[in-house]
mmCIF file of C-alpha atoms and ligand atoms in Angstrom:
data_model
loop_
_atom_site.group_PDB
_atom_site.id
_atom_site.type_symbol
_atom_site.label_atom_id
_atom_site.label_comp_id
_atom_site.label_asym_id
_atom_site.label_seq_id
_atom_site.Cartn_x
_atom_site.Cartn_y
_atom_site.Cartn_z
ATOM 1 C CA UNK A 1 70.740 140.741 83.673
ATOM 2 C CA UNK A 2 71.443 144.493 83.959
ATOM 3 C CA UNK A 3 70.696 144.190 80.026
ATOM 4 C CA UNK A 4 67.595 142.904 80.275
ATOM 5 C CA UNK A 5 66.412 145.088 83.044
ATOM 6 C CA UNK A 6 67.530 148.421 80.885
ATOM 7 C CA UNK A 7 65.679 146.572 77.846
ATOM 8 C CA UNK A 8 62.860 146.175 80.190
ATOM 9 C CA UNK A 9 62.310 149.354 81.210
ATOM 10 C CA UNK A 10 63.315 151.450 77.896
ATOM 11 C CA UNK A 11 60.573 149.164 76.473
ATOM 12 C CA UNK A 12 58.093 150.099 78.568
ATOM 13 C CA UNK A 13 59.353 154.104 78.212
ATOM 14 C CA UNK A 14 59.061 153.790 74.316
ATOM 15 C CA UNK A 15 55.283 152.519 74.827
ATOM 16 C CA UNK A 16 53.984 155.088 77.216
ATOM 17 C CA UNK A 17 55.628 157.982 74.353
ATOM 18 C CA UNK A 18 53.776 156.248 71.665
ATOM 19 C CA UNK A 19 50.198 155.744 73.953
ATOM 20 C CA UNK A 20 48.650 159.309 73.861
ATOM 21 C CA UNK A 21 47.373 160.587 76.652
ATOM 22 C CA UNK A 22 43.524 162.121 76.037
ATOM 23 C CA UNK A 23 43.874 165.463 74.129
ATOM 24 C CA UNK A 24 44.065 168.532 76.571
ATOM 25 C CA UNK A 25 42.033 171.437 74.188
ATOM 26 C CA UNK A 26 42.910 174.810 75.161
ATOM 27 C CA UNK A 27 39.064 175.702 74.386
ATOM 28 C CA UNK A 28 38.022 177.551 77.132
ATOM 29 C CA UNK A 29 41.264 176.925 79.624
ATOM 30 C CA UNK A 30 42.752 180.094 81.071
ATOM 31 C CA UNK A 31 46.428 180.627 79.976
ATOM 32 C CA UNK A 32 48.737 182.422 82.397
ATOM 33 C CA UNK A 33 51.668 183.806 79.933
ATOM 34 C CA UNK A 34 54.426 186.228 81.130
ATOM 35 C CA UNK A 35 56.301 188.598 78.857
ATOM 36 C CA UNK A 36 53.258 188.432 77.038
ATOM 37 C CA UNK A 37 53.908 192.043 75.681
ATOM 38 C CA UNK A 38 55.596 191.259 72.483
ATOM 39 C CA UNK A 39 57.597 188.581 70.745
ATOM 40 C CA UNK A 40 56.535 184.921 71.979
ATOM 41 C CA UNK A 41 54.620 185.358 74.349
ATOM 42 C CA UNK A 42 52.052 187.940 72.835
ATOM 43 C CA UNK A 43 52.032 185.204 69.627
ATOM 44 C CA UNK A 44 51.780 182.874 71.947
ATOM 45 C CA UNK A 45 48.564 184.730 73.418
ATOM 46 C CA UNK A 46 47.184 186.122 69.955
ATOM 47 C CA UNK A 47 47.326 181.707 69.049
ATOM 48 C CA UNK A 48 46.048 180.884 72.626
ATOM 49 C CA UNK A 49 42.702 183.197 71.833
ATOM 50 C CA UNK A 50 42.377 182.144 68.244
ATOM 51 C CA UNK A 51 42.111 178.325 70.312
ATOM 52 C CA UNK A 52 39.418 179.468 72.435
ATOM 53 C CA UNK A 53 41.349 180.379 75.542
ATOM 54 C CA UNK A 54 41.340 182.982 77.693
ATOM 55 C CA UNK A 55 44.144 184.576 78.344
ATOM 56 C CA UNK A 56 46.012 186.300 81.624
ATOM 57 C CA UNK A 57 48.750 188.384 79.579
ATOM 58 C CA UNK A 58 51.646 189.502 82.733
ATOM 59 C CA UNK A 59 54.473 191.526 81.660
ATOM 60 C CA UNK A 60 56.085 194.213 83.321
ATOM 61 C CA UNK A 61 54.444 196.673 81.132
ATOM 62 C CA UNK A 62 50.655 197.508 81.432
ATOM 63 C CA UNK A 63 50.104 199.654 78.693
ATOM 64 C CA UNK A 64 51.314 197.067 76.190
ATOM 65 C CA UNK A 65 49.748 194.258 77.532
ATOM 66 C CA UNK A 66 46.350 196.233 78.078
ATOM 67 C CA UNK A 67 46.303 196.895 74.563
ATOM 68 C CA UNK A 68 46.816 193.262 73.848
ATOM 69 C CA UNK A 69 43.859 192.883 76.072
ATOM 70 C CA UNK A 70 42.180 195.339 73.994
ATOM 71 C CA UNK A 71 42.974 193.969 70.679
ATOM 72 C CA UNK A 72 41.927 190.386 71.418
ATOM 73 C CA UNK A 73 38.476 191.390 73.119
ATOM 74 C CA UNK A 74 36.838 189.224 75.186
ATOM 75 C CA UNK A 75 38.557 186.571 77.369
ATOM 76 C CA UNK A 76 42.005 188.618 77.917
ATOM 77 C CA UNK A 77 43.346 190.861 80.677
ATOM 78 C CA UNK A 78 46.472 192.193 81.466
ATOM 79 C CA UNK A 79 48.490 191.921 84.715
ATOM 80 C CA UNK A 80 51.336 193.727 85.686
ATOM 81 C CA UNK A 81 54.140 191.625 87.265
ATOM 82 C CA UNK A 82 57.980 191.611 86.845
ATOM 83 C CA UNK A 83 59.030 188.114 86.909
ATOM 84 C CA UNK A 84 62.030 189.479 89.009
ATOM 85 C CA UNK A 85 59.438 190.233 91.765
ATOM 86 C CA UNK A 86 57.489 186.664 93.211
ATOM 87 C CA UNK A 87 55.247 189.889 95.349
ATOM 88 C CA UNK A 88 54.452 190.843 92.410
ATOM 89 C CA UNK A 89 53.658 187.484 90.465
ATOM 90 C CA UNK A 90 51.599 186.396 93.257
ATOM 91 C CA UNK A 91 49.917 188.951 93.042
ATOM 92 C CA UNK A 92 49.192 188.481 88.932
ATOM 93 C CA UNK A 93 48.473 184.869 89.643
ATOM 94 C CA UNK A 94 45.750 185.861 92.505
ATOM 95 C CA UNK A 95 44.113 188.322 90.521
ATOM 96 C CA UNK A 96 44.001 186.301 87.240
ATOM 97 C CA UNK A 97 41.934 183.460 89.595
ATOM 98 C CA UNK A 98 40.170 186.164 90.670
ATOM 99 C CA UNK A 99 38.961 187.250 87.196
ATOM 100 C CA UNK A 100 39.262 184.344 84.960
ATOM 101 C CA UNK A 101 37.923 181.856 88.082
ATOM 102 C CA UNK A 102 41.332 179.769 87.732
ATOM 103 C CA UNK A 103 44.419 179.493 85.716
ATOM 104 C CA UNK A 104 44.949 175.777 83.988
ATOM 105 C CA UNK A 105 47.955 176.317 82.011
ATOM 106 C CA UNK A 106 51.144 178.659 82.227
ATOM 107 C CA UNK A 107 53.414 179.762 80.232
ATOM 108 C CA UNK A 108 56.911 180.636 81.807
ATOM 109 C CA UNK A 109 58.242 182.955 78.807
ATOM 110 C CA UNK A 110 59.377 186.173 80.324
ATOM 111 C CA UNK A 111 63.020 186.626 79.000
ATOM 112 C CA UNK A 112 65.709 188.599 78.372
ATOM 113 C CA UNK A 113 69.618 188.222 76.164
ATOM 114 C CA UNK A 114 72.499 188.686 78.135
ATOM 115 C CA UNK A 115 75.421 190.846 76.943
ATOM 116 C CA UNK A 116 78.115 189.387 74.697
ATOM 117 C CA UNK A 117 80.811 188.390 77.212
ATOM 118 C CA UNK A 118 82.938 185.901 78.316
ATOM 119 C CA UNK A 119 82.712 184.875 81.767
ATOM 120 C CA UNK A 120 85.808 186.494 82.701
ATOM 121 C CA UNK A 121 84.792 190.161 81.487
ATOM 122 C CA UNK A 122 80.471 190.176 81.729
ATOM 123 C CA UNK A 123 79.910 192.922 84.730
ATOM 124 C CA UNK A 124 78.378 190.531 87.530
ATOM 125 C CA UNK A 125 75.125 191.978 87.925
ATOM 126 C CA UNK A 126 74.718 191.447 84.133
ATOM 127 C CA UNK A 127 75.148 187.803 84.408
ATOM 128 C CA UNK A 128 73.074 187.645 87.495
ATOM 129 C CA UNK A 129 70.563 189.649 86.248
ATOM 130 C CA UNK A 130 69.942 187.423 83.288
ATOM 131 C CA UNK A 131 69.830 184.364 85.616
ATOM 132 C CA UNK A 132 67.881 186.497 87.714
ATOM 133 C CA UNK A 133 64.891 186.669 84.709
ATOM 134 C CA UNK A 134 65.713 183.929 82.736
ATOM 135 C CA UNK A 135 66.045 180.761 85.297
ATOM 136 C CA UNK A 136 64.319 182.722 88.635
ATOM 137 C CA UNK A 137 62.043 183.999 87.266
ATOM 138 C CA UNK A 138 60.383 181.238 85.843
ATOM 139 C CA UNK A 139 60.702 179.213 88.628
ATOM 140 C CA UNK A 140 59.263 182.729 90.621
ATOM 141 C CA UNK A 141 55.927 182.248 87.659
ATOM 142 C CA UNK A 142 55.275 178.191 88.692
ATOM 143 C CA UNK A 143 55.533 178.808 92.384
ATOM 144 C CA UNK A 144 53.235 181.770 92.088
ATOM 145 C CA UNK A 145 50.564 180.101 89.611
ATOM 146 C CA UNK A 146 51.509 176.441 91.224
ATOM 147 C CA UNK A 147 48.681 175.946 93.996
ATOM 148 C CA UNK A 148 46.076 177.103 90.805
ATOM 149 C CA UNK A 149 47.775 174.430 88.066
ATOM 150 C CA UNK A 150 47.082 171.675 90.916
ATOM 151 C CA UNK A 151 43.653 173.140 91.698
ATOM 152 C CA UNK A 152 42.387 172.646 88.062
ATOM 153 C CA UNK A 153 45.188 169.456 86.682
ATOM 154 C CA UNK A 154 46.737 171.873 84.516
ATOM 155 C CA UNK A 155 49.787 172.010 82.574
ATOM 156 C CA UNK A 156 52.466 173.890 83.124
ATOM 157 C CA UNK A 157 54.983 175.262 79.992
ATOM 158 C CA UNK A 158 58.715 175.960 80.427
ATOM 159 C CA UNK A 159 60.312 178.272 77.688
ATOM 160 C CA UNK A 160 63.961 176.506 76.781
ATOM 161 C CA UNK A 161 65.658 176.895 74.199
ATOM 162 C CA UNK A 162 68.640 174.990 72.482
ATOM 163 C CA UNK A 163 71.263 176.669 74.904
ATOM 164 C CA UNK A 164 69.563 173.891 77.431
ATOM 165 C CA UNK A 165 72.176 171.378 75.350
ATOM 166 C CA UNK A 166 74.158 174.414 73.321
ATOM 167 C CA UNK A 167 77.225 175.548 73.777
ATOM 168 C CA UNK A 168 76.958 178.860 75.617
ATOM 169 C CA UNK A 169 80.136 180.675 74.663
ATOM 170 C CA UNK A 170 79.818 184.433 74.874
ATOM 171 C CA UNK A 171 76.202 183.509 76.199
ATOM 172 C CA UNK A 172 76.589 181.856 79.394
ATOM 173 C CA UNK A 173 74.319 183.406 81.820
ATOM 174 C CA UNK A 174 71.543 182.391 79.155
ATOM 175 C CA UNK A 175 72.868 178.888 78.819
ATOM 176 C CA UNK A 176 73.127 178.391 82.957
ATOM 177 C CA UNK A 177 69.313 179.760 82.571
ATOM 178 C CA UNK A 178 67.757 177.278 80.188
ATOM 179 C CA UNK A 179 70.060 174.582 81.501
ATOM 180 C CA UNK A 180 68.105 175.615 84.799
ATOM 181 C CA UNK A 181 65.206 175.552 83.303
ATOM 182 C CA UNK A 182 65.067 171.524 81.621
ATOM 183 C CA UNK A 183 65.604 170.735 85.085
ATOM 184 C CA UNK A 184 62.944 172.590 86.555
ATOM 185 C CA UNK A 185 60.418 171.054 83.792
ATOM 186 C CA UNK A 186 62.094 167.490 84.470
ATOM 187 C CA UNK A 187 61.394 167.893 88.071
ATOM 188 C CA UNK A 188 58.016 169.063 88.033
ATOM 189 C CA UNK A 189 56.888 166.741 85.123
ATOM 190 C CA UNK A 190 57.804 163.832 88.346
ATOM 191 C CA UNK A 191 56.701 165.885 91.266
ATOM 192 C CA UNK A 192 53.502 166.856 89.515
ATOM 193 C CA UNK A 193 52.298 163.509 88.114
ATOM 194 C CA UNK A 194 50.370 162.136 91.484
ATOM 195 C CA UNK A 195 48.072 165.579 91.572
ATOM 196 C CA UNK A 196 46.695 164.816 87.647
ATOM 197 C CA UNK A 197 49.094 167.839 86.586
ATOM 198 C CA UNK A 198 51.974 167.954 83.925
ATOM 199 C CA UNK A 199 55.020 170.058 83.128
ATOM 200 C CA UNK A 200 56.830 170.435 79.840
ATOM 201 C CA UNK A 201 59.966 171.757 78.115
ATOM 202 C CA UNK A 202 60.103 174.110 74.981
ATOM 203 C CA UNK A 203 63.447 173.611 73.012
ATOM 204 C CA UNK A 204 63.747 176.254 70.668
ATOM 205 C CA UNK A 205 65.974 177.538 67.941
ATOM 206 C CA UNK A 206 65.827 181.237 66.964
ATOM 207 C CA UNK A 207 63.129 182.667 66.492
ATOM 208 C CA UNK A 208 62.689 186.264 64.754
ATOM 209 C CA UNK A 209 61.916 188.592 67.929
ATOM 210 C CA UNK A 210 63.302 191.339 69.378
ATOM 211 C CA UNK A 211 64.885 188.936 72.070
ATOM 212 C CA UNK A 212 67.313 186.636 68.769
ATOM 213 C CA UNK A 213 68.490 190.460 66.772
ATOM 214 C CA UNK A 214 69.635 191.837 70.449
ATOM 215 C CA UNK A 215 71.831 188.674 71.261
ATOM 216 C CA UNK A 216 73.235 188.840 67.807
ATOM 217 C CA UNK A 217 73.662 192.506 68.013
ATOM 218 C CA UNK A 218 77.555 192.769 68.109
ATOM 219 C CA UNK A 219 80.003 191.143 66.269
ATOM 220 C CA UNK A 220 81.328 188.802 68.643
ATOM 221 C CA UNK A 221 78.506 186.821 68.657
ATOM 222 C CA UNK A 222 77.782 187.252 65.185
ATOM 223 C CA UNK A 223 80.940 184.977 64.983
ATOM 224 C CA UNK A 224 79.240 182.553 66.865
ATOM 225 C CA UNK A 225 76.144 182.121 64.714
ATOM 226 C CA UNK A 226 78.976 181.725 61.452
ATOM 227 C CA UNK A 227 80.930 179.237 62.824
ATOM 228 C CA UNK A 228 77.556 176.503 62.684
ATOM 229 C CA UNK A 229 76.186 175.664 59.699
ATOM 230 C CA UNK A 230 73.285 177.785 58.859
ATOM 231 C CA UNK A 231 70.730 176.045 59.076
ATOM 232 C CA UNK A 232 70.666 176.128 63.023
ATOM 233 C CA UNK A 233 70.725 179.917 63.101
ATOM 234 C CA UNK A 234 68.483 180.320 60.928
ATOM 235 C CA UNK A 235 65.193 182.083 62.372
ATOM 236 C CA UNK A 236 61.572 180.708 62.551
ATOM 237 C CA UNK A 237 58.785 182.391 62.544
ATOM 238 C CA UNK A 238 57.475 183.564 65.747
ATOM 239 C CA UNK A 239 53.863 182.250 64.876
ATOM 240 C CA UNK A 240 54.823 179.037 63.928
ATOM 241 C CA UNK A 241 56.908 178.287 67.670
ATOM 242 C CA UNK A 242 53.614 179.530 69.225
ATOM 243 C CA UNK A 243 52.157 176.981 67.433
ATOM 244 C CA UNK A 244 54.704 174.363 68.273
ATOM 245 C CA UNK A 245 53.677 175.612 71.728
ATOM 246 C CA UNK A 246 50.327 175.111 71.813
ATOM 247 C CA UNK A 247 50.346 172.205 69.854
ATOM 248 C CA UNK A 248 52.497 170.479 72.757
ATOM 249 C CA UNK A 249 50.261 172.110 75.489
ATOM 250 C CA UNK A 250 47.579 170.909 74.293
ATOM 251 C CA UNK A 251 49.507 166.760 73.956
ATOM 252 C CA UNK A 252 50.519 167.557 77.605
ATOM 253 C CA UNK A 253 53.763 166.812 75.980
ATOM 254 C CA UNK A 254 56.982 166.148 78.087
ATOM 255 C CA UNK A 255 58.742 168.167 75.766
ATOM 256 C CA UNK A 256 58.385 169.615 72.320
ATOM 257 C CA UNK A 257 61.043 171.075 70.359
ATOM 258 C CA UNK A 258 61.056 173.557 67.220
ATOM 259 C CA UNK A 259 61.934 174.099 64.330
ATOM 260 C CA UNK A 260 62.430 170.053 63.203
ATOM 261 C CA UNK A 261 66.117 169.932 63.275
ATOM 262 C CA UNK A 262 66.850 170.606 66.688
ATOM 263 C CA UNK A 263 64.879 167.091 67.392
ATOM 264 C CA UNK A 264 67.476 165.067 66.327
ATOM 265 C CA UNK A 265 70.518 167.196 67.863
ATOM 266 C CA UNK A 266 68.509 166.790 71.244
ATOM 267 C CA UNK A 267 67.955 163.014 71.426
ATOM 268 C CA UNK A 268 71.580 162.556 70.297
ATOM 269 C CA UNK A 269 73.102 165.260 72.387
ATOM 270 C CA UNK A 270 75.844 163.577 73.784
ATOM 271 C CA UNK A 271 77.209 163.442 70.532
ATOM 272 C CA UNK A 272 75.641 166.989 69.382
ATOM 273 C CA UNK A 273 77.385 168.462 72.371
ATOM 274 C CA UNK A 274 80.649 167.005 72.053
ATOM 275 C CA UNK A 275 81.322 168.304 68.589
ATOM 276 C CA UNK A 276 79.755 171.472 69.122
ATOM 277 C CA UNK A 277 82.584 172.510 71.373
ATOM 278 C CA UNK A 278 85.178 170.695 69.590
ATOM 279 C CA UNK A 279 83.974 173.193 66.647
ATOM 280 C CA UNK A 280 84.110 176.158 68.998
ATOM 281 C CA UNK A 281 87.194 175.524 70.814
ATOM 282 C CA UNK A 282 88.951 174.985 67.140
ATOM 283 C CA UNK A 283 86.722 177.867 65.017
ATOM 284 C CA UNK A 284 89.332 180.416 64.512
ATOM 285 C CA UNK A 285 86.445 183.117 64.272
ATOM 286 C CA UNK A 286 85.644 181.789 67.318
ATOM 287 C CA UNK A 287 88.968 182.259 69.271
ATOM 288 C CA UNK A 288 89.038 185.460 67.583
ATOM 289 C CA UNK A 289 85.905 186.426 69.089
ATOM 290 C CA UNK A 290 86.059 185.788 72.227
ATOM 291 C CA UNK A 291 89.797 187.693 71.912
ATOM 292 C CA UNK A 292 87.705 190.608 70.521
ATOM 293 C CA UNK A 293 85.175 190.320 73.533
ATOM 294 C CA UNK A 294 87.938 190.651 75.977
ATOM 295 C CA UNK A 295 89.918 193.449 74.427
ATOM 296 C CA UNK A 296 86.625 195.561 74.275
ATOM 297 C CA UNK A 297 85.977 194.913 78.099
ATOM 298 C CA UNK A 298 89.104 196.654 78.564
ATOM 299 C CA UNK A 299 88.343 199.955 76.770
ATOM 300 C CA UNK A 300 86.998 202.794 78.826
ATOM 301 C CA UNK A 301 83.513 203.554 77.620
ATOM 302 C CA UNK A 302 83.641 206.568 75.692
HETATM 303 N N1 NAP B 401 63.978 184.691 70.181
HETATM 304 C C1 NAP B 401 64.653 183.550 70.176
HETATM 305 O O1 NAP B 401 65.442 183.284 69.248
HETATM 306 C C2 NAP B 401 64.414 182.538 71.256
HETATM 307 C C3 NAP B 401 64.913 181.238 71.079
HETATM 308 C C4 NAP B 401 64.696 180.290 72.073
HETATM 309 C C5 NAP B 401 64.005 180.628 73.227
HETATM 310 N N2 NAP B 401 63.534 181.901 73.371
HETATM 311 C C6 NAP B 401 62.831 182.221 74.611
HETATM 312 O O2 NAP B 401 61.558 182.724 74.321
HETATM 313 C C7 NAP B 401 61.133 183.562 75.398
HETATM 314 C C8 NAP B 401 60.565 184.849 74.834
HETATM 315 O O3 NAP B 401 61.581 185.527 74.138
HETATM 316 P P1 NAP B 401 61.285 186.496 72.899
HETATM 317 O O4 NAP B 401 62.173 186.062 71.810
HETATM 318 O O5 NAP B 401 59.838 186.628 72.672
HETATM 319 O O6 NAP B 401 61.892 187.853 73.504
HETATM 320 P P2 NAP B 401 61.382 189.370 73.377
HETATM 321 O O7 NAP B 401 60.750 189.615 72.061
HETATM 322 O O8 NAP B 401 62.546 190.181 73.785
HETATM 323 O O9 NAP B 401 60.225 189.444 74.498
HETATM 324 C C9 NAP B 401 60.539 189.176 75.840
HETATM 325 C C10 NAP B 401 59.347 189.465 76.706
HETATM 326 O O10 NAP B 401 59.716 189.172 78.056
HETATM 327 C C11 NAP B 401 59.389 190.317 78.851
HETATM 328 N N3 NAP B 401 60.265 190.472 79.997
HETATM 329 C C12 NAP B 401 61.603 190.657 80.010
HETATM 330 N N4 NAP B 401 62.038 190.795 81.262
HETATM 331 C C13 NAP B 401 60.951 190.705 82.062
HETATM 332 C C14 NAP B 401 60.755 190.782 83.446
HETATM 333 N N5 NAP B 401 61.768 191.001 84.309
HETATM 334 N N6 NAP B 401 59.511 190.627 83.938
HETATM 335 C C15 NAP B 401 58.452 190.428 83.100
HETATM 336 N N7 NAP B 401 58.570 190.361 81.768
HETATM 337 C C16 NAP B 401 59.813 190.499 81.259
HETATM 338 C C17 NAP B 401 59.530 191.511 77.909
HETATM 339 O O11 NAP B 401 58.831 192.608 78.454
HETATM 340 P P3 NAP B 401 59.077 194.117 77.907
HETATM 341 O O12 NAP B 401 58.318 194.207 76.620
HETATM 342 O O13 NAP B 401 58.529 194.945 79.002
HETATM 343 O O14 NAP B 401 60.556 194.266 77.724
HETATM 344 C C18 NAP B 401 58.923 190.935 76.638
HETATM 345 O O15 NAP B 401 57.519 191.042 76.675
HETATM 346 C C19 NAP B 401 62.355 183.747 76.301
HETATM 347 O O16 NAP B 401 62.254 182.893 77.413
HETATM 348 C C20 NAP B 401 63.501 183.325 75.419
HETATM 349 O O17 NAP B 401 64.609 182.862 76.135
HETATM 350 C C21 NAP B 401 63.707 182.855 72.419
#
C-alpha cells in the first residue's frame, strides 16, 4: 500500500519534469543581478543583453557596474547596493522598477570565499561575514525584489553551488551558505507557485573567476581540490555557466546544474556524500591539511 502510494506519486513527479512548461524568453524581461560587477554575474548580464533583456546590474561598486552599463548600451543601469544592507537593496530594487517599469527575473549572485579554516580556528566575524553575504544576502535580494517578481510572474534565480551537497571542510561558512541557499530556492519554488511565479537553484562546479583562484589561494585548500579526482575541480568557463543560467531561467527550471557531471553526483547524493567524506576523513593530505590550517592559526601574524 505505502508502495503503491510512493509509486503513485513519483509517477506523477517524473511526468510533470518531462511536460515543459511554456518557454519563459528573456526577450525584453528586466533582469535584477547582484554582484554584477565582474565574474558571474557581469557574464551573466553581458548573456542576459545579448538575449534581449534589460538589465539592473547591483553591486556594491558603481563605477564598475556603470561601466558595464556603459559597455552594453541601451537597456542596462547600474545600482549601487551591498547585499549586506536590505536599506540598501530596497532601495536598488525600487529604483530599478522605477527605471526599467518592473523587474521579472533575479539573479541572487552576490558572493564572496571564506578564509581557509577549520571551524575551530576561522576568526568569527569571518565565518559570519561569509554567511552574512553568501546565505543573507540572498535571501536580503528576494525579499527586496519579491513584491516586483509576484507583480510581473517572474522567476527568481538562486546561485548554489556544489558545496549545497559538498563536503565543506576548510570551507564551511560557504557550505552552511549554499546549504542555506537550496532551501531557500526549495521553499520559494512551493510558496511561490499559487502567484504564477517560480524559484530555482544553480548547482555549480568551479568556475574560472576571481571568486574559485581566492578560495584555492593557500595550500590548505589546495589539498582539498587534490584529494578528488580532477575532473570535479576542474574549472568551466564563466560564459558557458551564464549560459547554463539563462538557459534554466528561461525553462523556469526547478534547478539546473553545471558543468554535466555534477548532475549525476546530485541526484545520487546520498551516496555522493557519503563517500566524499569517507575520502576526506581518510585523505592523508587531507588530515595534513587541516593540521597545517590549525598550526598557522596559531602563529602571530608577522
Ligand atoms: N567561481 C566559482 O567557482 C563558483 C562556483 C559555484 C558557485 N559560485 C557562485 O557564483 C556567485 C558569483 O561568484 P563569482 O565566482 O563570480 O565571484 P567573483 O568573481 O568574486 O564576483 C563576486 C561578485 O559579488 C560581488 N559582491 C561580493 N560581496 C558583495 C556584497 N556584500 N554586496 C554586493 N556585491 C557583492 C562582488 O563585488 P565587488 O566586485 O565589489 O567585489 C563581485 O561583483 C557566488 O554566489 C558564488 O558562490 C561560484
Amino acid at each position: 500500500m505505502i508502495l503503491d502510494d510512493a509509486l503513485r506519486l513519483a509517477g506523477r513527479t517524473v511526468a510533470r519534469a518531462v511536460t515543459r512548461p511554456p518557454r519563459y524568453d528573456l526577450e525584453g524581461r528586466v533582469v535584477f543581478i547582484t554582484g554584477a560587477a565582474r565574474g558571474l554575474g557581469a557574464a551573466t548580464a553581458r548573456r542576459a543583453h545579448v538575449r534581449g533583456a534589460r538589465v539592473a546590474l547591483v553591486g556594491r561598486r558603481l563605477a564598475p557596474l556603470q561601466e558595464l552599463a556603459a559597455e552594453l548600451g541601451s537597456g542596462a543601469a547600474a545600482f549601487e547596493a551591498d547585499v549586506t544592507s536590505a536599506e540598501q537593496l530596497q532601495q536598488a530594487a525600487t529604483d530599478a522598477v522605477a527605471t526599467f517599469g518592473g523587474i521579472d527575473v533575479v539573479i541572487a549572485n552576490a558572493g564572496i570565499a571564506p578564509p581557509s579554516h577549520t571551524v575551530a580556528t576561522i576568526d568569527t566575524d569571518a565565518f559570519e561575514r561569509t554567511v552574512d553575504v553568501d546565505l543573507l544576502g540572498q535571501w536580503r535580494t528576494v525579499r527586496a525584489t519579491l513584491p516586483a517578481v509576484l507583480e510581473s510572474r517572474g522567476h527568481i534565480l538562486l546561485v548554489g553551488s556544489i558545496y549545497a551537497f559538498f563536503n565543506g571542510v576548510l570551507a564551511a561558512p560557504y557550505a552552511v551558505s549554499k546549504a542555506g541557499v537550496e532551501q531557500l530556492a526549495r521553499t520559494l519554488r512551493v510558496e511561490l507557485a499559487s502567484h504564477g511565479a517560480t524559484a530555482g537553484i544553480a548547482y555549480l562546479g568551479f568556475i574560472d573567476t576571481d571568486l574559485a583562484a581566492d578560495a584555492f589561494a593557500d595550500a590548505s585548500a589546495q589539498a582539498i581540490r587534490q584529494a578528488v579526482p580532477r575532473v570535479f575541480t576542474r574549472e568551466m568557463t564563466v560564459t558557458a555557466a551564464a549560459d547554463a543560467m539563462l538557459d534554466a531561467i528561461e525553462r523556469r527550471a526547478p534547478q539546473v546544474s553545471a558543468p554535466a557531471w555534477v548532475r549525476p553526483l546530485l541526484a545520487f547524493r546520498s551516496v555522493t556524500t557519503a563517500v566524499m567524506d569517507d575520502v576526506l576523513l581518510h585523505n592523508r593530505n587531507v588530515q595534513t591539511a587541516i593540521s597545517d590550517a590549525e598550526v598557522a592559526a596559531r602563529q602571530p601574524e608577522s
